[in-house]
PDB file of C-alpha atoms in Angstrom:
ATOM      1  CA  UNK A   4      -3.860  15.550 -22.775  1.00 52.00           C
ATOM      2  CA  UNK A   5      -0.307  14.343 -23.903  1.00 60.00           C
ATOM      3  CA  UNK A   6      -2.236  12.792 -27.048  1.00 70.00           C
ATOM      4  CA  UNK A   7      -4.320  10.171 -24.909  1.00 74.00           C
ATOM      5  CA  UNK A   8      -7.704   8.731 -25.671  1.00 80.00           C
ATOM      6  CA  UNK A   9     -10.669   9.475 -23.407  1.00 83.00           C
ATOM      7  CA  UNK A  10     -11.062   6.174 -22.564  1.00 80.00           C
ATOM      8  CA  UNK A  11      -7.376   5.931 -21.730  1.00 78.00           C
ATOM      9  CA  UNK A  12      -7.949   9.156 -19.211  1.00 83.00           C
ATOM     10  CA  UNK A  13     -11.168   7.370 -17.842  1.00 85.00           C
ATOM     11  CA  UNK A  14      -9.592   4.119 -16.963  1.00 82.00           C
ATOM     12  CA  UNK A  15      -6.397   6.725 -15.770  1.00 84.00           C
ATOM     13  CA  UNK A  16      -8.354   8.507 -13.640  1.00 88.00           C
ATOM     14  CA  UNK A  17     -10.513   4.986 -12.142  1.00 89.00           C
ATOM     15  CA  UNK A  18      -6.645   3.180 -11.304  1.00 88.00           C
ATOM     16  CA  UNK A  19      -6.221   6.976  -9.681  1.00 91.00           C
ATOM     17  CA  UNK A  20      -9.135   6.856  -7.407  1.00 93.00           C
ATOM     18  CA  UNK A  21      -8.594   3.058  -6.817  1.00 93.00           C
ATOM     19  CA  UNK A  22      -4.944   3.699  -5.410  1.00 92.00           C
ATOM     20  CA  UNK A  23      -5.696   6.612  -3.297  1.00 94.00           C
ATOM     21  CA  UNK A  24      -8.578   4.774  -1.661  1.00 95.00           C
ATOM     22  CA  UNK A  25      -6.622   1.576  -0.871  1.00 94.00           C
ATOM     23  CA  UNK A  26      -3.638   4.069   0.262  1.00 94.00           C
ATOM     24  CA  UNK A  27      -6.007   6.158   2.562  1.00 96.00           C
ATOM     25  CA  UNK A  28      -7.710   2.757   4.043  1.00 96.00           C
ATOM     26  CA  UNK A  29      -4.514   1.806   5.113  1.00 95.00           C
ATOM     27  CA  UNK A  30      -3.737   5.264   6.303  1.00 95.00           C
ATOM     28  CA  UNK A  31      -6.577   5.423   8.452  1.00 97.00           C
ATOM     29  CA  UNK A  32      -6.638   1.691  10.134  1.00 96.00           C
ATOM     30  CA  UNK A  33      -3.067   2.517  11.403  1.00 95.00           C
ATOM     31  CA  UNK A  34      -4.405   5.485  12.664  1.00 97.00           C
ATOM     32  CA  UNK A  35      -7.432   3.726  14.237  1.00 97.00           C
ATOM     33  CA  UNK A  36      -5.275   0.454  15.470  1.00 97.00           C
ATOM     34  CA  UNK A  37      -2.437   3.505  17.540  1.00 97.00           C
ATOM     35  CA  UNK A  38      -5.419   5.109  18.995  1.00 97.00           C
ATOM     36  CA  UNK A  39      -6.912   1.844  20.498  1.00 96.00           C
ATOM     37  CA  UNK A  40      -3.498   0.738  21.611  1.00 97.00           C
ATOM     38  CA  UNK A  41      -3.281   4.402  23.737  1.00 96.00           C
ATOM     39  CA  UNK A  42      -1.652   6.798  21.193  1.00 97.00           C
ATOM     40  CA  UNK A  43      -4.064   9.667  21.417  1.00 96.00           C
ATOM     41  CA  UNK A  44      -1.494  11.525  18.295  1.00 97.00           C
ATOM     42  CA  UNK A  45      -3.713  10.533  15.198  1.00 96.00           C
ATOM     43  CA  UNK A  46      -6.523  11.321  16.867  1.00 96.00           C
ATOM     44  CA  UNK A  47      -5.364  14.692  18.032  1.00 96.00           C
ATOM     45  CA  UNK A  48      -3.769  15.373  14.509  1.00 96.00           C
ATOM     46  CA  UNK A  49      -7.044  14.757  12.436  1.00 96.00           C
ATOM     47  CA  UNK A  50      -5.757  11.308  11.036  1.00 96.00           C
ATOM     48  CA  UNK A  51      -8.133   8.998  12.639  1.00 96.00           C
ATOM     49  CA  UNK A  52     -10.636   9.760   9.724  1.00 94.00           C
ATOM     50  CA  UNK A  53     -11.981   7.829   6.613  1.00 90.00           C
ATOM     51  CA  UNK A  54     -11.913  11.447   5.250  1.00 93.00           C
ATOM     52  CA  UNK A  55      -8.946  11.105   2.286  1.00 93.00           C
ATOM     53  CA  UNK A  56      -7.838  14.839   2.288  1.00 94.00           C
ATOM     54  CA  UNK A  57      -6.344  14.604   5.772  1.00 95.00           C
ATOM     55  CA  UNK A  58      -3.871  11.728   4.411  1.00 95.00           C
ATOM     56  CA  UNK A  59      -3.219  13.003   1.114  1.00 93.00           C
ATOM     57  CA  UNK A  60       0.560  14.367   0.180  1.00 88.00           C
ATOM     58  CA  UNK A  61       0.581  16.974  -2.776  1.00 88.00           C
ATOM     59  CA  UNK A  62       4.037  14.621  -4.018  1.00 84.00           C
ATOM     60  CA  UNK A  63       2.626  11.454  -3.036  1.00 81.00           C
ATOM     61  CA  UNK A  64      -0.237  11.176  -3.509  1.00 88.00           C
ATOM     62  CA  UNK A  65      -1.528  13.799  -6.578  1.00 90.00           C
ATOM     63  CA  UNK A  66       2.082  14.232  -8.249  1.00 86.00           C
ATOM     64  CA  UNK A  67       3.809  11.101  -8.299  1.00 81.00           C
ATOM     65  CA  UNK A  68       1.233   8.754  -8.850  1.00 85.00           C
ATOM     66  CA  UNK A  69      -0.555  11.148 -11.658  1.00 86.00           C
ATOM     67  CA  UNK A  70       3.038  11.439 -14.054  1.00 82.00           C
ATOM     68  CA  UNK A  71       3.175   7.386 -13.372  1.00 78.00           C
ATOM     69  CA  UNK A  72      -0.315   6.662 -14.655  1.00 81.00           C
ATOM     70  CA  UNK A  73      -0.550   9.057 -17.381  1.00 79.00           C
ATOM     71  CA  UNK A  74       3.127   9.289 -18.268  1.00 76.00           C
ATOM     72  CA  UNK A  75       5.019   6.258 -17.453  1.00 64.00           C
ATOM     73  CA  UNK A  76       1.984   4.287 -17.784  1.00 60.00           C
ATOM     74  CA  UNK A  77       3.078   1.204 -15.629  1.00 53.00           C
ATOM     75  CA  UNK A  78       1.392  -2.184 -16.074  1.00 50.00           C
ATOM     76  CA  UNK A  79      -1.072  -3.160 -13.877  1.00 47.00           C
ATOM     77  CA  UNK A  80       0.099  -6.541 -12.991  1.00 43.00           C
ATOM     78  CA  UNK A  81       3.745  -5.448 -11.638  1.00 41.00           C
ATOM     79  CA  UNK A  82       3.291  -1.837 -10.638  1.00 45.00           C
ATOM     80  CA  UNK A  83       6.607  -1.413 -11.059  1.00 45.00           C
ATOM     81  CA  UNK A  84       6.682   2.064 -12.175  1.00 53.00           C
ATOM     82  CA  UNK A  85       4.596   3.519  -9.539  1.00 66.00           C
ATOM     83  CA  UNK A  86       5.130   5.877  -7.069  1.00 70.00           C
ATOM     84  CA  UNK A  87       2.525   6.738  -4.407  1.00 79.00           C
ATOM     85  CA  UNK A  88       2.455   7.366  -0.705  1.00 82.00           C
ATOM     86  CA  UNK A  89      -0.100   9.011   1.561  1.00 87.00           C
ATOM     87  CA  UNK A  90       1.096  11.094   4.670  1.00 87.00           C
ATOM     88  CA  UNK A  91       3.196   9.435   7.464  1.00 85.00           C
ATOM     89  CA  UNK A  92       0.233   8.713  10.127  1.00 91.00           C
ATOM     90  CA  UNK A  93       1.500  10.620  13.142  1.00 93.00           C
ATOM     91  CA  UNK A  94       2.240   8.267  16.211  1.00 93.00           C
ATOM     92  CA  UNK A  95       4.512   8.316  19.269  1.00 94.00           C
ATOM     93  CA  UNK A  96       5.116   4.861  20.369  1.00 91.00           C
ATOM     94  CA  UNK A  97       5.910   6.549  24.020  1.00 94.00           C
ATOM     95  CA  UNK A  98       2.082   6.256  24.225  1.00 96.00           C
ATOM     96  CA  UNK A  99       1.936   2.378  24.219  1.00 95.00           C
ATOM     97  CA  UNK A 100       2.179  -0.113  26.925  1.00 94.00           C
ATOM     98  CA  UNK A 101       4.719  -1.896  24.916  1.00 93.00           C
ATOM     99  CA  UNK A 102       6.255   0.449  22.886  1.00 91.00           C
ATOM    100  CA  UNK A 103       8.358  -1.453  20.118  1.00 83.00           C
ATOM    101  CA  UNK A 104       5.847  -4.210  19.776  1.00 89.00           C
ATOM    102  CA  UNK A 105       2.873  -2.105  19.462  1.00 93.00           C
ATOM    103  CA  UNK A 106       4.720  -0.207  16.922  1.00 89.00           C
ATOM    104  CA  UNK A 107       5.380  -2.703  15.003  1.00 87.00           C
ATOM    105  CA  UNK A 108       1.245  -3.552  15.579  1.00 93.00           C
ATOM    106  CA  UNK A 109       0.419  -0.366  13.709  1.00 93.00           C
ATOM    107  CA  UNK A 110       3.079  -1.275  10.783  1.00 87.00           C
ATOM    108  CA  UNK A 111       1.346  -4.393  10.318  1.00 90.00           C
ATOM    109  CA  UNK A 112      -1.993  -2.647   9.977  1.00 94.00           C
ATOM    110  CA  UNK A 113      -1.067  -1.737   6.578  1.00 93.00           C
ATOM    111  CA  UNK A 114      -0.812  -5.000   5.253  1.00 94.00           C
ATOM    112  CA  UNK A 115      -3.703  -6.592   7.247  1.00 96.00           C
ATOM    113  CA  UNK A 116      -6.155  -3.874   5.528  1.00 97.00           C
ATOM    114  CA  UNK A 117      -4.512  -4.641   2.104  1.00 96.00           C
ATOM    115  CA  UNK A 118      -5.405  -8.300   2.635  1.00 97.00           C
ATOM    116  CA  UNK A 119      -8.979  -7.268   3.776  1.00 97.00           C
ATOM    117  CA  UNK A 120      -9.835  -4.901   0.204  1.00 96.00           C
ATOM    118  CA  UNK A 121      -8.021  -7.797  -1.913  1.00 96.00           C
ATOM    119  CA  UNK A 122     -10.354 -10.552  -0.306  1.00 97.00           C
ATOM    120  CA  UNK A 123     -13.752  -7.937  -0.834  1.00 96.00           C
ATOM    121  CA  UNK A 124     -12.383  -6.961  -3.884  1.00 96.00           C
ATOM    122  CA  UNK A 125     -12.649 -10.736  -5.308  1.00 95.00           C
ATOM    123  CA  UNK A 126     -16.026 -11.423  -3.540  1.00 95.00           C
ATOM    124  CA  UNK A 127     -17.849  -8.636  -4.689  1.00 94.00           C
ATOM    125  CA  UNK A 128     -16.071  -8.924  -8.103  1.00 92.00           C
ATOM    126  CA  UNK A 129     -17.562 -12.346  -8.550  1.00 92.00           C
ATOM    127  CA  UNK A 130     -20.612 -11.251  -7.387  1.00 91.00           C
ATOM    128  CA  UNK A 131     -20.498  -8.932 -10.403  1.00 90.00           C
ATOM    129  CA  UNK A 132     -19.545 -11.361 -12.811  1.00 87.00           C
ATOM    130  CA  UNK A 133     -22.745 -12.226 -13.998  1.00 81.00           C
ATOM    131  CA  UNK A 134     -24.336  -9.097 -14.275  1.00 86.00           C
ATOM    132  CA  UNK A 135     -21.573  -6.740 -15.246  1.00 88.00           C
ATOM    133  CA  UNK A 136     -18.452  -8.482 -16.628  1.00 85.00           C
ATOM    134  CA  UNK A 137     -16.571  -5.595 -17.591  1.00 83.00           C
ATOM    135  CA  UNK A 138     -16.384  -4.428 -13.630  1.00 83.00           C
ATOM    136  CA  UNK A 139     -13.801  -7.141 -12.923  1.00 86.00           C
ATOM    137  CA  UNK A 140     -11.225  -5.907 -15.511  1.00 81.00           C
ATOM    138  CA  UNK A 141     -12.303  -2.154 -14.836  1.00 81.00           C
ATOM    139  CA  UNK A 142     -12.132  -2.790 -11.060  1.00 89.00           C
ATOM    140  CA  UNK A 143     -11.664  -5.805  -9.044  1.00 93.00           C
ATOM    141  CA  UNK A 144      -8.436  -7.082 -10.546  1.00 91.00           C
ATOM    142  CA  UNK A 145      -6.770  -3.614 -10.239  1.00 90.00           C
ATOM    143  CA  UNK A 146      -7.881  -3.618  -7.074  1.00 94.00           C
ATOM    144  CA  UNK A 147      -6.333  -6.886  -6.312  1.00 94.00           C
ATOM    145  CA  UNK A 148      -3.298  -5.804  -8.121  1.00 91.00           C
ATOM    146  CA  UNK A 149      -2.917  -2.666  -6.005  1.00 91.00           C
ATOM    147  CA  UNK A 150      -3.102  -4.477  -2.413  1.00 94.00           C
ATOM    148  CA  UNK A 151      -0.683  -7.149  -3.732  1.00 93.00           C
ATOM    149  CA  UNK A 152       1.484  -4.674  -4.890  1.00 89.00           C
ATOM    150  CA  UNK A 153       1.681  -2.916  -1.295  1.00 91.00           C
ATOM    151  CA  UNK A 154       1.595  -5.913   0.586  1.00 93.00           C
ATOM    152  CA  UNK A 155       4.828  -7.165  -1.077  1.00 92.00           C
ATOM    153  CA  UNK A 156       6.560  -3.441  -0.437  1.00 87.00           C
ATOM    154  CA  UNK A 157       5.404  -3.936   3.149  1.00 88.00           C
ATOM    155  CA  UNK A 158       7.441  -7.645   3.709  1.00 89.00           C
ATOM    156  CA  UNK A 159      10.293  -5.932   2.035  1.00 88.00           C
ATOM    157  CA  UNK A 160      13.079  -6.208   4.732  1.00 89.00           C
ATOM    158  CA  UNK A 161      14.039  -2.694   4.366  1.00 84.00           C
ATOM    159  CA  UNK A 162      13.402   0.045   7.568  1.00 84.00           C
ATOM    160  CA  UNK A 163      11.338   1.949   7.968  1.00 78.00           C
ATOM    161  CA  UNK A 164       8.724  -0.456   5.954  1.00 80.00           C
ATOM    162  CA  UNK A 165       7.049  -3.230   8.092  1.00 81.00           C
ATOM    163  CA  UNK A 166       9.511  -5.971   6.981  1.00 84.00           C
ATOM    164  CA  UNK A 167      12.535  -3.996   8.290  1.00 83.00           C
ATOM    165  CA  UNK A 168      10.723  -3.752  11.929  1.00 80.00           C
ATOM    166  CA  UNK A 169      10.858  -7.581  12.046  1.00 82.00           C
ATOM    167  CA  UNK A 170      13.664  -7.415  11.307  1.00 85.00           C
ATOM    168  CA  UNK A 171      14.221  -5.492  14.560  1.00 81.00           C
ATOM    169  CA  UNK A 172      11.523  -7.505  16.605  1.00 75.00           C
ATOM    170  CA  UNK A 173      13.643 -10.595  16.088  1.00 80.00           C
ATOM    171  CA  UNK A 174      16.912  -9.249  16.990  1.00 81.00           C
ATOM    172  CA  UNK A 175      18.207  -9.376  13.824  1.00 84.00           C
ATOM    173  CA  UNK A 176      19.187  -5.700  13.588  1.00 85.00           C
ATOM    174  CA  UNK A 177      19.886  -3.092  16.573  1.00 86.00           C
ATOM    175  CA  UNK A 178      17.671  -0.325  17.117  1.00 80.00           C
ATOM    176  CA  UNK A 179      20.281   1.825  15.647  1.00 85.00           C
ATOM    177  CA  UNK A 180      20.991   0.256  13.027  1.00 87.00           C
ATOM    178  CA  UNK A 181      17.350   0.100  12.309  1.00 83.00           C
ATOM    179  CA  UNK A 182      16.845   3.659  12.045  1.00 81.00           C
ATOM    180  CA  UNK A 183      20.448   4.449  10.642  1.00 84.00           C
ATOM    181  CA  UNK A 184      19.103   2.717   7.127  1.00 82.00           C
ATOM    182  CA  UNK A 185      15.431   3.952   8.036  1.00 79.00           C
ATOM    183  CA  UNK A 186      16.984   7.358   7.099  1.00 81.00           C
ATOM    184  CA  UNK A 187      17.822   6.279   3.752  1.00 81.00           C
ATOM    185  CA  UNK A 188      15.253   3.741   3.353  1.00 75.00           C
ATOM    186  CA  UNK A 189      13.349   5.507   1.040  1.00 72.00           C
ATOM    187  CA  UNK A 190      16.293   6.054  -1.789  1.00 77.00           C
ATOM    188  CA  UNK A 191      17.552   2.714  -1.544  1.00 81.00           C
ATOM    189  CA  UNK A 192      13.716   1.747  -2.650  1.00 78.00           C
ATOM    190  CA  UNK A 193      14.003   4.439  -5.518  1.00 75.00           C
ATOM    191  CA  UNK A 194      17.633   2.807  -6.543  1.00 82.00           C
ATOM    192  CA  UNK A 195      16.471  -0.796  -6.296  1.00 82.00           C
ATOM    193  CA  UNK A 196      13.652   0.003  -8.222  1.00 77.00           C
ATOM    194  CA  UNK A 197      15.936   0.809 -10.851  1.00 78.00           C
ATOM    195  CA  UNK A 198      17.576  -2.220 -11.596  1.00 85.00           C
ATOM    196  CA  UNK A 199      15.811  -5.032 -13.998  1.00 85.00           C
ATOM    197  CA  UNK A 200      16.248  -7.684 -11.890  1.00 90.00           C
ATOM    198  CA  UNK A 201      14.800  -6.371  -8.889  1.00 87.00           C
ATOM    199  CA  UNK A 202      11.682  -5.636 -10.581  1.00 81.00           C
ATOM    200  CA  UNK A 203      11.568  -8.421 -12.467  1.00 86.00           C
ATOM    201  CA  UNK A 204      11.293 -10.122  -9.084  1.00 89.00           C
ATOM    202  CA  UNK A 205       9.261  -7.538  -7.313  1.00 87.00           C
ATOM    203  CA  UNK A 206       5.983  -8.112  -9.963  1.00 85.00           C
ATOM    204  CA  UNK A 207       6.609 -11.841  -9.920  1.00 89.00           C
ATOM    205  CA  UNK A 208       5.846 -11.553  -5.844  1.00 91.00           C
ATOM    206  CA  UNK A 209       3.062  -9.461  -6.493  1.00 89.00           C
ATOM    207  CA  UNK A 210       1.564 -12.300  -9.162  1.00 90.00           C
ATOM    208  CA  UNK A 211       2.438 -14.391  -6.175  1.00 94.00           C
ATOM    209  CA  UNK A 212       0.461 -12.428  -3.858  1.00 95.00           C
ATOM    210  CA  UNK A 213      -2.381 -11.726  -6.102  1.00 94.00           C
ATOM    211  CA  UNK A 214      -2.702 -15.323  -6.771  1.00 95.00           C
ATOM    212  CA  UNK A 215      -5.165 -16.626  -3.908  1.00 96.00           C
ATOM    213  CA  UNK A 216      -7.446 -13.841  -4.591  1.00 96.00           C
ATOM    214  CA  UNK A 217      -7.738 -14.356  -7.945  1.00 93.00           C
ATOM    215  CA  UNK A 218      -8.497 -17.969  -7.420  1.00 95.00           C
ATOM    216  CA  UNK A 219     -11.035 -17.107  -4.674  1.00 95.00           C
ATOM    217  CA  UNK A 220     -12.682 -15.004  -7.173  1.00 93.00           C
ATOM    218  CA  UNK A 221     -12.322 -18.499  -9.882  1.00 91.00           C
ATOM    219  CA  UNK A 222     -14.479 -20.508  -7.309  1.00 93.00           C
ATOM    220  CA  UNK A 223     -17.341 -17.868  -6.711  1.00 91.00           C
ATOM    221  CA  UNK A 224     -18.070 -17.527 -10.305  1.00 87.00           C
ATOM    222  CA  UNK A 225     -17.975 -21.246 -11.056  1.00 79.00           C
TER     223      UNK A 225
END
């Protein structure tokens, strides 16, 4: 299989799994946090689930990310290379009591459940230590790596991401304006992610972001 090792497809194959599940999590706590907020749509559309085949794109999720891992073979630490997305999770903010705020609620979901599998990630990691050492490189620190990676795509300030509808919730751009480059937020990712610099800068954030869980994970095992 385009002249890897095994181990090189097992380890493949575990950063596979470990991606989809974070990206499903975060699928399905948006779904849950629109549902309590009055938004029957995820519910109604099968999304309010732990199940990961209802949030799974055939491009996003199997294509994509597969040709990055086994092809481009991105480092773990920056992520750079890596593209990966789960379905859009289905909600009409005409639903909510406060419609533009408790949008932006459900954005934020995302990063709030990337913050929660970083922080068990480097508990149960430590936990591990001891006993089975090689679990940490295998799986807690990609783990880490992962959530860090997404959280720092969320604070972009680019619509439609989370960072662009603060953007919006302070006033700083219109609501047209915010989904005039929400159209073609997706490309100017794919463009930026093109340039050196910019991901240069992007995996220096996510070593940023990483940082206080690998430190939390420095003090259990001490």
């Amino acid at each position: 299989m385009l002249g890897l090792t095994p181990d090189q497809i097992r380890n493949g194959l575990i950063l596979y799994l470990l991606l989809m599940g974070c990206l499903c999590l975060r699928a399905y706590g948006q779904a849950w946090l629109a549902n309590r907020l009055g938004d029957p749509t995820p519910e109604a559309t099968g999304r309010l689930t732990a199940n990961p085949l209802p949030h799974l794109d055939l491009i996003g999720s199997v294509i994509l990310p597969l040709i990055c891992i086994f092809y481009l073979a991105p480092n773990i630490g920056s992520f750079s290379l890596f593209l990966a997305w789960t379905k859009p999770v289905p909600i009409n903010p005409n639903n909510f009591s406060r419609p533009a705020r408790h949008h932006l609620y459900t954005q934020m979901m995302n990063p709030l459940v990337s913050v929660v599998c970083a922080t068990v990630a480097a508990i149960a990691g430590a936990l591990m230590y001891r006993s089975v050492p090689s679990t940490m490189e295998q799986l807690f620190v990609p783990i880490i790596a992962i959530n860090a990676s997404l959280m720092v795509l969320d604070f972009l300030p680019l619509p439609p991401l989370p960072g662009g509808m603060l953007l919006r919730e302070f006033g700083l751009i219109s609501e047209e304006m915010f989904w005039s480059v929400a159209r073609w937020g997706g490309l100017v990712l794919l463009i930026l992610f093109q340039v050196p610099q910019f991901r240069s800068l992007f995996a220096s954030l996510v070593g940023l972001v990483a940082t206080p869980f690998l430190l939390l994970i420095g003090l259990l095992v001490r």
